[in-house]
CSV table of C-alpha atoms and ligand atoms in Angstrom, one decimal:
chain,number,residue,atom,x,y,z
W,80,MET,CA,-52.5,-21.7,37.6
W,81,ARG,CA,-51.5,-24.7,35.7
W,82,MET,CA,-54.8,-25.9,34.5
W,83,LEU,CA,-55.5,-26.0,30.9
W,84,THR,CA,-59.3,-25.7,31.3
W,85,GLY,CA,-59.8,-22.7,29.0
W,86,PRO,CA,-58.1,-19.5,27.7
W,87,ILE,CA,-57.3,-16.9,30.3
W,88,ALA,CA,-57.7,-14.1,27.6
W,89,SER,CA,-58.8,-13.7,24.0
W,90,PHE,CA,-57.3,-11.3,21.4
W,91,SER,CA,-58.0,-10.8,17.8
W,92,LYS,CA,-55.3,-11.4,15.2
W,93,SER,CA,-54.8,-7.7,14.7
W,94,HIS,CA,-53.6,-7.3,18.3
W,95,LEU,CA,-50.6,-9.7,17.8
W,96,ARG,CA,-48.1,-6.9,17.7
W,97,ASP,CA,-49.3,-5.7,21.1
W,98,PRO,CA,-46.7,-6.8,23.7
W,99,LYS,CA,-49.6,-7.5,26.1
W,100,VAL,CA,-50.5,-10.6,24.1
W,101,VAL,CA,-47.2,-12.3,24.6
W,102,ALA,CA,-47.0,-11.1,28.2
W,103,THR,CA,-50.5,-12.6,28.9
W,104,ALA,CA,-49.6,-15.9,27.0
W,105,SER,CA,-46.6,-16.4,29.3
W,106,GLN,CA,-49.1,-16.7,32.1
W,107,GLY,CA,-51.4,-19.2,30.4
W,108,LEU,CA,-53.4,-20.2,27.4
W,109,VAL,CA,-54.4,-17.2,25.2
W,110,GLU,CA,-56.9,-17.5,22.4
W,111,ILE,CA,-56.2,-15.7,19.1
W,112,ARG,CA,-59.3,-15.0,17.1
W,113,LEU,CA,-58.6,-15.3,13.3
W,114,GLY,CA,-61.9,-13.8,12.2
W,115,GLY,CA,-64.6,-15.2,10.0
W,116,ASP,CA,-65.2,-18.9,10.3
W,117,ALA,CA,-61.6,-19.8,11.0
W,118,ASP,CA,-60.9,-21.8,14.1
W,119,PRO,CA,-59.1,-19.7,16.7
W,120,VAL,CA,-55.5,-20.7,17.6
W,121,GLY,CA,-53.9,-20.8,21.0
W,122,MET,CA,-50.7,-19.4,22.5
W,123,LEU,CA,-49.3,-20.8,25.7
W,124,PRO,CA,-46.1,-21.1,27.6
W,125,MET,CA,-43.9,-24.1,26.4
W,126,ARG,CA,-43.6,-25.0,30.1
W,127,MET,CA,-47.3,-26.0,30.1
W,128,ILE,CA,-46.8,-28.2,27.0
W,129,ARG,CA,-43.8,-29.9,28.6
W,130,GLU,CA,-45.8,-30.5,31.8
W,131,GLN,CA,-48.7,-31.9,29.8
W,132,GLN,CA,-46.3,-34.2,27.9
W,133,GLU,CA,-44.8,-35.4,31.1
W,134,VAL,CA,-48.3,-36.0,32.6
W,135,HIS,CA,-49.1,-38.1,29.5
W,136,ALA,CA,-45.9,-40.1,29.8
W,137,LEU,CA,-46.6,-40.8,33.5
W,138,ALA,CA,-50.2,-41.8,32.7
W,139,GLN,CA,-48.8,-44.3,30.1
W,140,THR,CA,-46.4,-45.7,32.7
W,141,PHE,CA,-49.4,-46.1,35.0
W,142,ILE,CA,-51.5,-48.0,32.5
W,143,ARG,CA,-48.6,-50.2,31.5
W,144,ALA,CA,-47.9,-51.0,35.2
W,145,MET,CA,-51.6,-51.9,35.7
W,146,VAL,CA,-51.5,-54.3,32.8
W,147,ALA,CA,-48.0,-55.7,33.7
W,148,LEU,CA,-48.9,-56.3,37.3
W,149,ARG,CA,-51.9,-58.4,36.4
W,150,GLN,CA,-49.6,-61.0,34.9
W,151,GLU,CA,-48.1,-63.9,36.7
W,152,LYS,CA,-44.6,-62.8,36.0
W,153,PRO,CA,-44.7,-59.0,35.4
W,154,SER,CA,-42.5,-57.9,32.4
W,155,PRO,CA,-39.8,-55.4,33.4
W,156,VAL,CA,-40.0,-54.1,29.8
W,157,LEU,CA,-43.7,-53.3,30.1
W,158,LEU,CA,-43.1,-51.9,33.6
W,159,GLY,CA,-40.4,-49.6,32.2
W,160,GLU,CA,-39.7,-46.8,34.7
W,161,VAL,CA,-41.3,-48.7,37.5
W,162,ALA,CA,-39.6,-52.1,36.8
W,163,TYR,CA,-38.4,-51.9,40.4
W,164,VAL,CA,-41.8,-53.3,41.6
W,165,ALA,CA,-41.4,-56.5,39.5
W,166,ASP,CA,-40.2,-58.6,42.4
W,167,TRP,CA,-42.3,-57.0,45.1
W,168,SER,CA,-44.9,-59.1,46.8
W,169,ARG,CA,-48.4,-59.2,45.4
W,170,ASP,CA,-49.7,-57.1,48.3
W,171,GLU,CA,-46.9,-54.5,47.9
W,172,GLN,CA,-47.7,-54.3,44.2
W,173,ASP,CA,-51.4,-53.8,44.9
W,174,ARG,CA,-50.6,-51.0,47.3
W,175,PHE,CA,-48.1,-49.5,44.9
W,176,LEU,CA,-50.8,-49.3,42.2
W,177,ASP,CA,-53.3,-47.9,44.6
W,178,GLY,CA,-50.9,-45.0,45.6
W,179,PHE,CA,-49.9,-44.5,42.0
W,180,ALA,CA,-53.5,-44.2,41.0
W,181,GLU,CA,-54.1,-41.5,43.5
W,182,ALA,CA,-50.9,-39.5,42.7
W,183,MET,CA,-51.8,-39.9,39.0
W,184,ALA,CA,-55.3,-38.5,39.5
W,185,GLU,CA,-53.8,-35.5,41.3
W,186,SER,CA,-51.3,-34.9,38.4
W,187,LEU,CA,-54.1,-35.1,35.8
W,188,ARG,CA,-56.4,-32.8,37.9
W,189,MET,CA,-53.7,-30.2,38.2
W,190,ASN,CA,-52.0,-30.8,34.9
W,191,ASP,CA,-48.9,-31.0,37.1
W,192,PRO,CA,-46.5,-34.0,36.8
W,193,ALA,CA,-45.1,-33.4,40.3
W,194,PRO,CA,-47.3,-35.7,42.4
W,195,ALA,CA,-46.9,-38.7,40.1
W,196,ARG,CA,-43.3,-38.0,39.3
W,197,PHE,CA,-42.5,-37.8,43.0
W,198,TYR,CA,-44.4,-41.0,43.7
W,199,VAL,CA,-42.5,-43.0,41.1
W,200,LYS,CA,-39.2,-41.6,42.2
W,201,LEU,CA,-39.8,-42.0,45.9
W,202,MET,CA,-41.0,-45.6,45.7
W,203,SER,CA,-37.8,-46.6,43.9
W,204,ILE,CA,-35.7,-45.6,46.9
W,205,PRO,CA,-35.0,-48.5,49.3
W,206,ASP,CA,-35.9,-47.9,53.0
W,207,SER,CA,-33.2,-46.2,55.0
W,208,GLU,CA,-31.6,-47.4,58.2
W,209,TYR,CA,-31.1,-45.0,61.0
W,210,ARG,CA,-28.6,-44.8,63.8
W,211,SER,CA,-30.7,-42.5,66.0
W,212,PRO,CA,-33.6,-43.5,68.3
W,213,GLN,CA,-35.4,-40.3,67.2
W,214,PHE,CA,-37.6,-42.1,64.8
W,215,THR,CA,-38.7,-45.0,67.0
W,216,GLY,CA,-38.6,-43.2,70.4
W,217,ASN,CA,-36.3,-46.0,71.7
W,218,VAL,CA,-34.8,-44.3,74.7
W,219,THR,CA,-32.4,-46.3,76.9
W,220,GLY,CA,-32.0,-47.0,80.6
W,221,ALA,CA,-32.8,-44.4,83.2
W,222,SER,CA,-34.4,-42.1,80.6
W,223,ALA,CA,-37.1,-44.7,80.0
W,224,ASP,CA,-38.0,-44.9,83.7
W,225,ILE,CA,-38.1,-41.1,84.0
W,226,ILE,CA,-40.4,-40.9,81.0
W,227,ASP,CA,-42.5,-43.7,82.5
W,228,ALA,CA,-43.0,-41.6,85.6
W,229,LYS,CA,-43.7,-38.4,83.7
W,230,VAL,CA,-45.7,-39.5,80.7
W,231,GLY,CA,-46.7,-42.7,82.4
W,232,LEU,CA,-49.2,-45.3,81.2
W,233,ARG,CA,-47.3,-47.8,79.0
W,234,ARG,CA,-49.5,-49.3,76.3
R,212,MET,CA,-47.1,-13.7,61.4
R,213,SER,CA,-49.7,-16.4,61.2
R,214,LEU,CA,-48.7,-20.0,60.7
R,215,THR,CA,-51.0,-22.8,59.8
R,216,ALA,CA,-50.5,-26.6,59.9
R,217,THR,CA,-52.0,-29.0,57.5
R,218,ALA,CA,-51.8,-32.8,57.5
R,219,LEU,CA,-49.5,-34.4,55.0
R,220,THR,CA,-51.6,-36.4,52.5
R,221,ARG,CA,-51.0,-38.2,49.3
R,222,ARG,CA,-52.1,-35.1,47.5
R,223,ASN,CA,-49.7,-32.6,49.0
R,224,VAL,CA,-46.7,-34.8,50.0
R,225,HIS,CA,-44.8,-34.0,46.8
R,226,GLN,CA,-44.3,-30.5,48.3
R,227,VAL,CA,-41.4,-31.9,50.4
R,228,SER,CA,-39.5,-32.7,47.2
R,229,ALA,CA,-38.7,-29.0,47.0
R,230,ILE,CA,-36.7,-29.0,50.2
R,231,GLU,CA,-33.0,-28.9,49.8
R,232,ARG,CA,-30.6,-30.7,52.1
R,233,THR,CA,-28.3,-28.8,54.4
R,234,ALA,CA,-24.7,-28.9,53.2
R,235,ASN,CA,-22.3,-30.1,55.9
R,236,ALA,CA,-25.0,-31.0,58.4
R,237,PRO,CA,-24.0,-33.2,61.3
R,238,TRP,CA,-25.1,-36.8,61.1
R,239,TRP,CA,-28.2,-36.4,63.3
R,240,ALA,CA,-29.4,-33.5,61.2
R,241,GLN,CA,-28.8,-35.5,58.0
R,242,GLU,CA,-30.8,-38.4,59.4
R,243,VAL,CA,-33.7,-36.0,60.1
R,244,GLU,CA,-33.5,-34.7,56.6
R,245,THR,CA,-33.4,-38.1,55.0
R,246,PHE,CA,-36.3,-39.2,57.1
R,247,LEU,CA,-38.4,-36.2,56.2
R,248,LEU,CA,-37.5,-36.2,52.5
R,249,VAL,CA,-37.7,-40.0,51.9
R,250,ASP,CA,-39.1,-42.2,54.6
R,251,ALA,CA,-41.9,-40.0,56.0
R,252,PRO,CA,-43.3,-39.4,52.5
R,253,LYS,CA,-43.2,-43.1,51.8
R,254,GLN,CA,-45.1,-43.7,55.0
R,255,ILE,CA,-47.7,-41.1,53.9
R,256,LEU,CA,-48.0,-42.7,50.5
R,257,SER,CA,-48.5,-46.2,52.0
R,258,ARG,CA,-50.7,-44.8,54.8
R,259,THR,CA,-48.4,-46.1,57.5
R,260,GLY,CA,-47.4,-42.8,59.0
R,261,SER,CA,-48.6,-39.2,59.6
R,262,GLY,CA,-47.0,-35.8,59.0
R,263,LEU,CA,-47.7,-32.2,58.6
R,264,LEU,CA,-46.7,-29.1,56.7
R,265,VAL,CA,-46.5,-25.6,58.4
R,266,HIS,CA,-47.2,-22.7,56.0
R,267,GLU,CA,-47.2,-19.0,56.3
R,268,GLY,CA,-49.7,-18.0,53.7
R,269,ASP,CA,-48.5,-19.9,50.6
R,270,VAL,CA,-44.9,-20.3,51.8
R,271,LEU,CA,-43.9,-23.7,53.2
R,272,VAL,CA,-42.0,-23.1,56.5
R,273,ALA,CA,-41.6,-26.4,58.2
R,274,VAL,CA,-42.3,-30.1,57.9
R,275,ALA,CA,-42.8,-32.8,60.6
R,276,ALA,CA,-43.6,-36.5,60.9
R,277,HIS,CA,-45.3,-38.2,63.8
R,278,ARG,CA,-46.7,-41.5,64.9
R,279,PRO,CA,-48.0,-43.2,68.0
R,280,HIS,CA,-45.3,-44.1,70.4
R,281,HIS,CA,-44.9,-47.9,70.6
R,282,LYS,CA,-44.6,-47.9,74.4
R,283,TRP,CA,-46.2,-44.8,75.9
R,284,THR,CA,-49.7,-43.4,75.3
R,285,ALA,CA,-48.1,-40.5,73.6
R,286,GLU,CA,-47.6,-39.4,70.1
R,287,LEU,CA,-43.9,-39.3,69.0
R,288,LEU,CA,-42.9,-36.3,66.9
R,289,GLN,CA,-40.3,-38.2,64.9
R,290,ALA,CA,-38.7,-35.4,63.0
R,291,PHE,CA,-39.1,-31.7,62.4
R,292,LEU,CA,-37.3,-29.3,60.2
R,293,VAL,CA,-37.5,-25.7,59.1
R,294,LEU,CA,-36.8,-25.2,55.4
R,295,PRO,CA,-33.1,-24.3,54.9
R,296,ALA,CA,-33.8,-21.0,53.2
R,297,LEU,CA,-35.9,-19.9,56.2
R,298,ARG,CA,-33.5,-20.9,59.0
R,299,ASN,CA,-31.9,-18.5,61.5
R,300,LYS,CA,-34.9,-16.1,61.3
R,301,GLY,CA,-36.3,-17.1,64.7
R,302,LEU,CA,-39.2,-19.0,63.1
R,303,ALA,CA,-38.5,-22.4,64.6
R,304,ALA,CA,-40.2,-22.1,68.0
R,305,LEU,CA,-43.5,-20.8,66.5
R,306,ALA,CA,-43.4,-23.5,63.8
R,307,LEU,CA,-42.8,-26.2,66.4
R,308,LEU,CA,-45.7,-24.9,68.5
R,309,CYS,CA,-47.9,-24.9,65.5
R,310,ALA,CA,-46.8,-28.5,64.7
R,311,LEU,CA,-47.3,-29.7,68.3
R,312,ALA,CA,-50.8,-28.2,68.4
R,313,HIS,CA,-51.6,-30.0,65.1
R,314,VAL,CA,-50.3,-33.3,66.4
R,315,HIS,CA,-52.3,-33.0,69.7
R,316,VAL,CA,-55.5,-32.7,67.6
R,317,ALA,CA,-54.6,-35.1,64.8
R,318,ALA,CA,-53.5,-37.9,67.1
R,319,LYS,CA,-56.2,-37.2,69.7
R,320,THR,CA,-53.6,-37.4,72.5
R,321,GLU,CA,-52.6,-35.4,75.5
R,322,HIS,CA,-48.8,-36.0,75.3
R,323,VAL,CA,-46.5,-35.4,72.4
R,324,MET,CA,-42.8,-36.4,72.9
R,325,TRP,CA,-39.8,-35.7,70.8
R,326,LEU,CA,-36.1,-36.5,71.1
R,327,VAL,CA,-33.3,-34.0,70.4
R,328,HIS,CA,-29.6,-34.9,70.1
R,329,GLN,CA,-27.6,-33.1,72.8
R,330,GLU,CA,-25.3,-31.6,70.2
R,331,ASN,CA,-28.1,-30.2,68.2
R,332,THR,CA,-27.8,-26.7,69.8
R,333,ALA,CA,-30.4,-25.1,67.5
R,334,MET,CA,-33.1,-27.7,68.1
R,335,LEU,CA,-32.3,-27.8,71.9
R,336,ARG,CA,-32.8,-24.0,72.2
R,337,VAL,CA,-36.0,-24.2,70.2
R,338,SER,CA,-37.3,-27.1,72.3
R,339,LEU,CA,-36.4,-25.5,75.6
R,340,SER,CA,-38.3,-22.4,74.6
R,341,VAL,CA,-41.5,-24.4,74.2
R,342,ALA,CA,-41.1,-27.2,76.9
R,343,ASP,CA,-39.0,-28.5,79.7
R,344,PRO,CA,-36.8,-31.5,79.0
R,345,ALA,CA,-38.4,-34.7,80.4
R,346,THR,CA,-35.1,-36.4,80.8
R,347,PRO,CA,-31.4,-35.7,80.6
R,348,ALA,CA,-29.5,-37.1,77.6
R,349,ASP,CA,-29.6,-40.9,77.3
R,350,ALA,CA,-26.8,-43.2,76.3
R,351,ASP,CA,-27.1,-42.2,72.6
R,352,GLY,CA,-27.0,-38.5,73.5
R,353,PHE,CA,-30.8,-37.9,73.0
R,354,VAL,CA,-32.7,-35.6,75.3
R,355,THR,CA,-36.5,-36.3,75.6
R,356,PHE,CA,-39.1,-33.5,75.6
R,357,ALA,CA,-42.7,-33.9,76.3
R,358,LYS,CA,-45.6,-31.5,76.0
R,359,PRO,CA,-47.5,-31.0,78.2
T,485,COA,C1,-21.7,-30.8,67.2
T,485,COA,C2,-20.4,-30.1,66.8
T,485,COA,C3,-19.3,-31.0,67.2
T,485,COA,C4,-20.3,-29.9,65.3
T,485,COA,O1,-19.1,-29.3,65.0
T,485,COA,P1,-19.0,-27.9,64.2
T,485,COA,O2,-18.5,-28.2,62.8
T,485,COA,O3,-18.4,-26.9,65.0
T,485,COA,O4,-20.6,-27.6,64.1
T,485,COA,P2,-21.3,-26.4,63.6
T,485,COA,O5,-22.3,-26.0,64.7
T,485,COA,O6,-20.4,-25.4,63.1
T,485,COA,O7,-22.1,-27.1,62.4
T,485,COA,C5,-21.5,-27.7,61.3
T,485,COA,C6,-22.4,-27.4,60.2
T,485,COA,O8,-23.7,-28.0,60.5
T,485,COA,C7,-24.7,-27.1,60.5
T,485,COA,N1,-25.7,-27.3,61.5
T,485,COA,C8,-25.5,-27.2,62.9
T,485,COA,N2,-26.6,-27.5,63.5
T,485,COA,C9,-27.5,-27.9,62.6
T,485,COA,C10,-28.8,-28.3,62.6
T,485,COA,N3,-29.5,-28.5,63.7
T,485,COA,N4,-29.4,-28.6,61.5
T,485,COA,C11,-28.8,-28.4,60.3
T,485,COA,N5,-27.6,-28.0,60.2
T,485,COA,C12,-26.9,-27.7,61.3
T,485,COA,C13,-24.0,-25.8,60.7
T,485,COA,O9,-24.8,-24.7,60.1
T,485,COA,C14,-22.7,-26.0,59.9
T,485,COA,O10,-22.8,-25.8,58.5
T,485,COA,P3,-21.8,-25.0,57.7
T,485,COA,O11,-20.5,-25.7,58.0
T,485,COA,O12,-22.2,-25.0,56.3
T,485,COA,O13,-21.8,-23.6,58.3
T,485,COA,C15,-20.2,-28.8,67.5
T,485,COA,O14,-21.4,-28.1,67.3
T,485,COA,C16,-20.0,-28.9,68.9
T,485,COA,O15,-18.8,-28.9,69.3
T,485,COA,N6,-21.0,-28.8,69.7
T,485,COA,C17,-20.9,-28.9,71.1
T,485,COA,C18,-20.5,-30.3,71.3
T,485,COA,C19,-20.9,-30.7,72.6
T,485,COA,O16,-21.5,-30.0,73.4
T,485,COA,N7,-20.5,-31.9,72.9
T,485,COA,C20,-20.9,-32.4,74.1
T,485,COA,C21,-20.8,-33.9,74.1
T,485,COA,S1,-21.3,-34.5,75.6
T,486,COA,C1,-33.2,-27.0,64.2
T,486,COA,C2,-33.9,-26.1,63.3
T,486,COA,C3,-35.4,-26.5,63.3
T,486,COA,C4,-33.8,-24.6,63.8
T,486,COA,O1,-34.5,-23.8,62.9
T,486,COA,P1,-34.2,-22.3,62.7
T,486,COA,O2,-35.3,-21.7,62.0
T,486,COA,O3,-32.8,-22.1,62.2
T,486,COA,O4,-34.1,-21.7,64.2
T,486,COA,P2,-34.3,-20.3,64.8
T,486,COA,O5,-33.8,-19.3,63.7
T,486,COA,O6,-35.7,-20.1,65.3
T,486,COA,O7,-33.3,-20.3,65.9
T,486,COA,C5,-33.5,-21.0,67.1
T,486,COA,C6,-32.3,-20.9,68.1
T,486,COA,O8,-31.2,-21.8,67.6
T,486,COA,C7,-30.1,-21.0,67.4
T,486,COA,N1,-29.4,-21.5,66.2
T,486,COA,C8,-29.8,-21.5,64.9
T,486,COA,N2,-29.0,-22.2,64.2
T,486,COA,C9,-28.0,-22.6,64.9
T,486,COA,C10,-26.8,-23.4,64.7
T,486,COA,N3,-26.5,-23.9,63.5
T,486,COA,N4,-26.0,-23.7,65.7
T,486,COA,C11,-26.3,-23.2,67.0
T,486,COA,N5,-27.4,-22.5,67.2
T,486,COA,C12,-28.2,-22.2,66.2
T,486,COA,C13,-30.6,-19.6,67.2
T,486,COA,O9,-29.6,-18.7,67.5
T,486,COA,C14,-31.7,-19.5,68.1
T,486,COA,O10,-31.3,-19.4,69.4
T,486,COA,P3,-32.1,-18.4,70.5
T,486,COA,O11,-33.5,-19.0,70.5
T,486,COA,O12,-31.4,-18.6,71.7
T,486,COA,O13,-32.1,-17.1,69.9
T,486,COA,C15,-33.3,-26.2,61.9
T,486,COA,O14,-31.9,-25.9,61.9
T,486,COA,C16,-33.5,-27.5,61.2
T,486,COA,O15,-34.5,-27.7,60.6
T,486,COA,N6,-32.4,-28.3,61.1
T,486,COA,C17,-32.4,-29.6,60.4
T,486,COA,C18,-33.2,-30.7,61.1
T,486,COA,C19,-33.1,-30.8,62.6
T,486,COA,O16,-32.0,-30.8,63.2
T,486,COA,N7,-34.2,-30.9,63.2
T,486,COA,C20,-34.4,-31.2,64.6
T,486,COA,C21,-34.4,-32.6,64.8
T,486,COA,S1,-34.9,-33.0,66.4
């Protein structure tokens, strides 16, 4: 699990030599009790820290995009990574923010940058053009009549 | 073996980013992959299209996209793929049936159609094992299947 909600185990300082401590910490946050009044310290996989940092960076991008897109002429500098939306229509920008908000919420909930990262990357790719009728169902000639007869009922 | 289909949503659509493209795939297979990796997720994110994931337990097995056909009262299964790492294990027919069952329910329709390029031997075999072709290949080389 990726969530940073609380420690998955707790050890006292005297157990630090025990290989189990590091083994457990590579699965998630481990609390090390220092004794007395001292605040416990945590041990966790670097991966979780990197993920957390990336989630933070994406959240910043989101907030900056929200601010930038409220302006008449959105600043590409403020938009940063999502500068590609600067010349989209107002409606497209609104929908972009809407989707970004949802992906961002999921990333924050899971402490996983993947949903927001995927969103930002995907939206930057222009729409593709296809040669095949597979995606529209545009069948030609006799086939259309046969399907008419079999499936029937045109809209 | 027990496969389950779940609708693609804004919350799970990033799972398709883990899918690798097939090296050396013919153009019709490349188009299907581009569609499922780029365009279909964009449609999900902008709520203009529908899709599904087929899992076996936690393992993602197949992905598909669908939408109402513009002409017939049928849902069009626009694209379907089995994850490259799981190909050639005889999973495709089961995964396709699972996807079709999901589409029937999700789209509230009796008919689901899909088109397969006549040179796509693998998908033709898979399709023939779950349905009869509705038409011979059209001018672009696509055979139409409909279920039921
Ligand atoms: C289509 C055709 C021309 C492709 O030529 P080919 O190079 O011999 O095709 P292969 O089947 O070996 O496939 C080429 C690659 O695409 C892959 N591939 C084939 N079908 C695929 C599919 N449905 N999805 C993804 N990849 C596929 C193969 O695995 C292969 O990859 P590899 O080179 O890494 O092994 C060939 O399959 C063929 O001659 N088919 C019959 C043609 C025919 O009936 N024509 C009638 C016209 S009316
Ligand atoms: C087409 C596809 C779904 C097949 O999935 P798969 O898991 O490899 O298929 P299976 O292992 O169940 O094999 C199905 C049949 O195709 C045959 N087959 C598999 N790969 C093949 C290939 N490259 N060339 C020719 N036949 C092939 C198998 O031998 C089997 O035949 P059988 O049922 O007569 O035994 C998969 O290759 C794919 O996702 N391709 C890329 C996208 C695509 O082409 N989608 C279809 C668009 S309509």
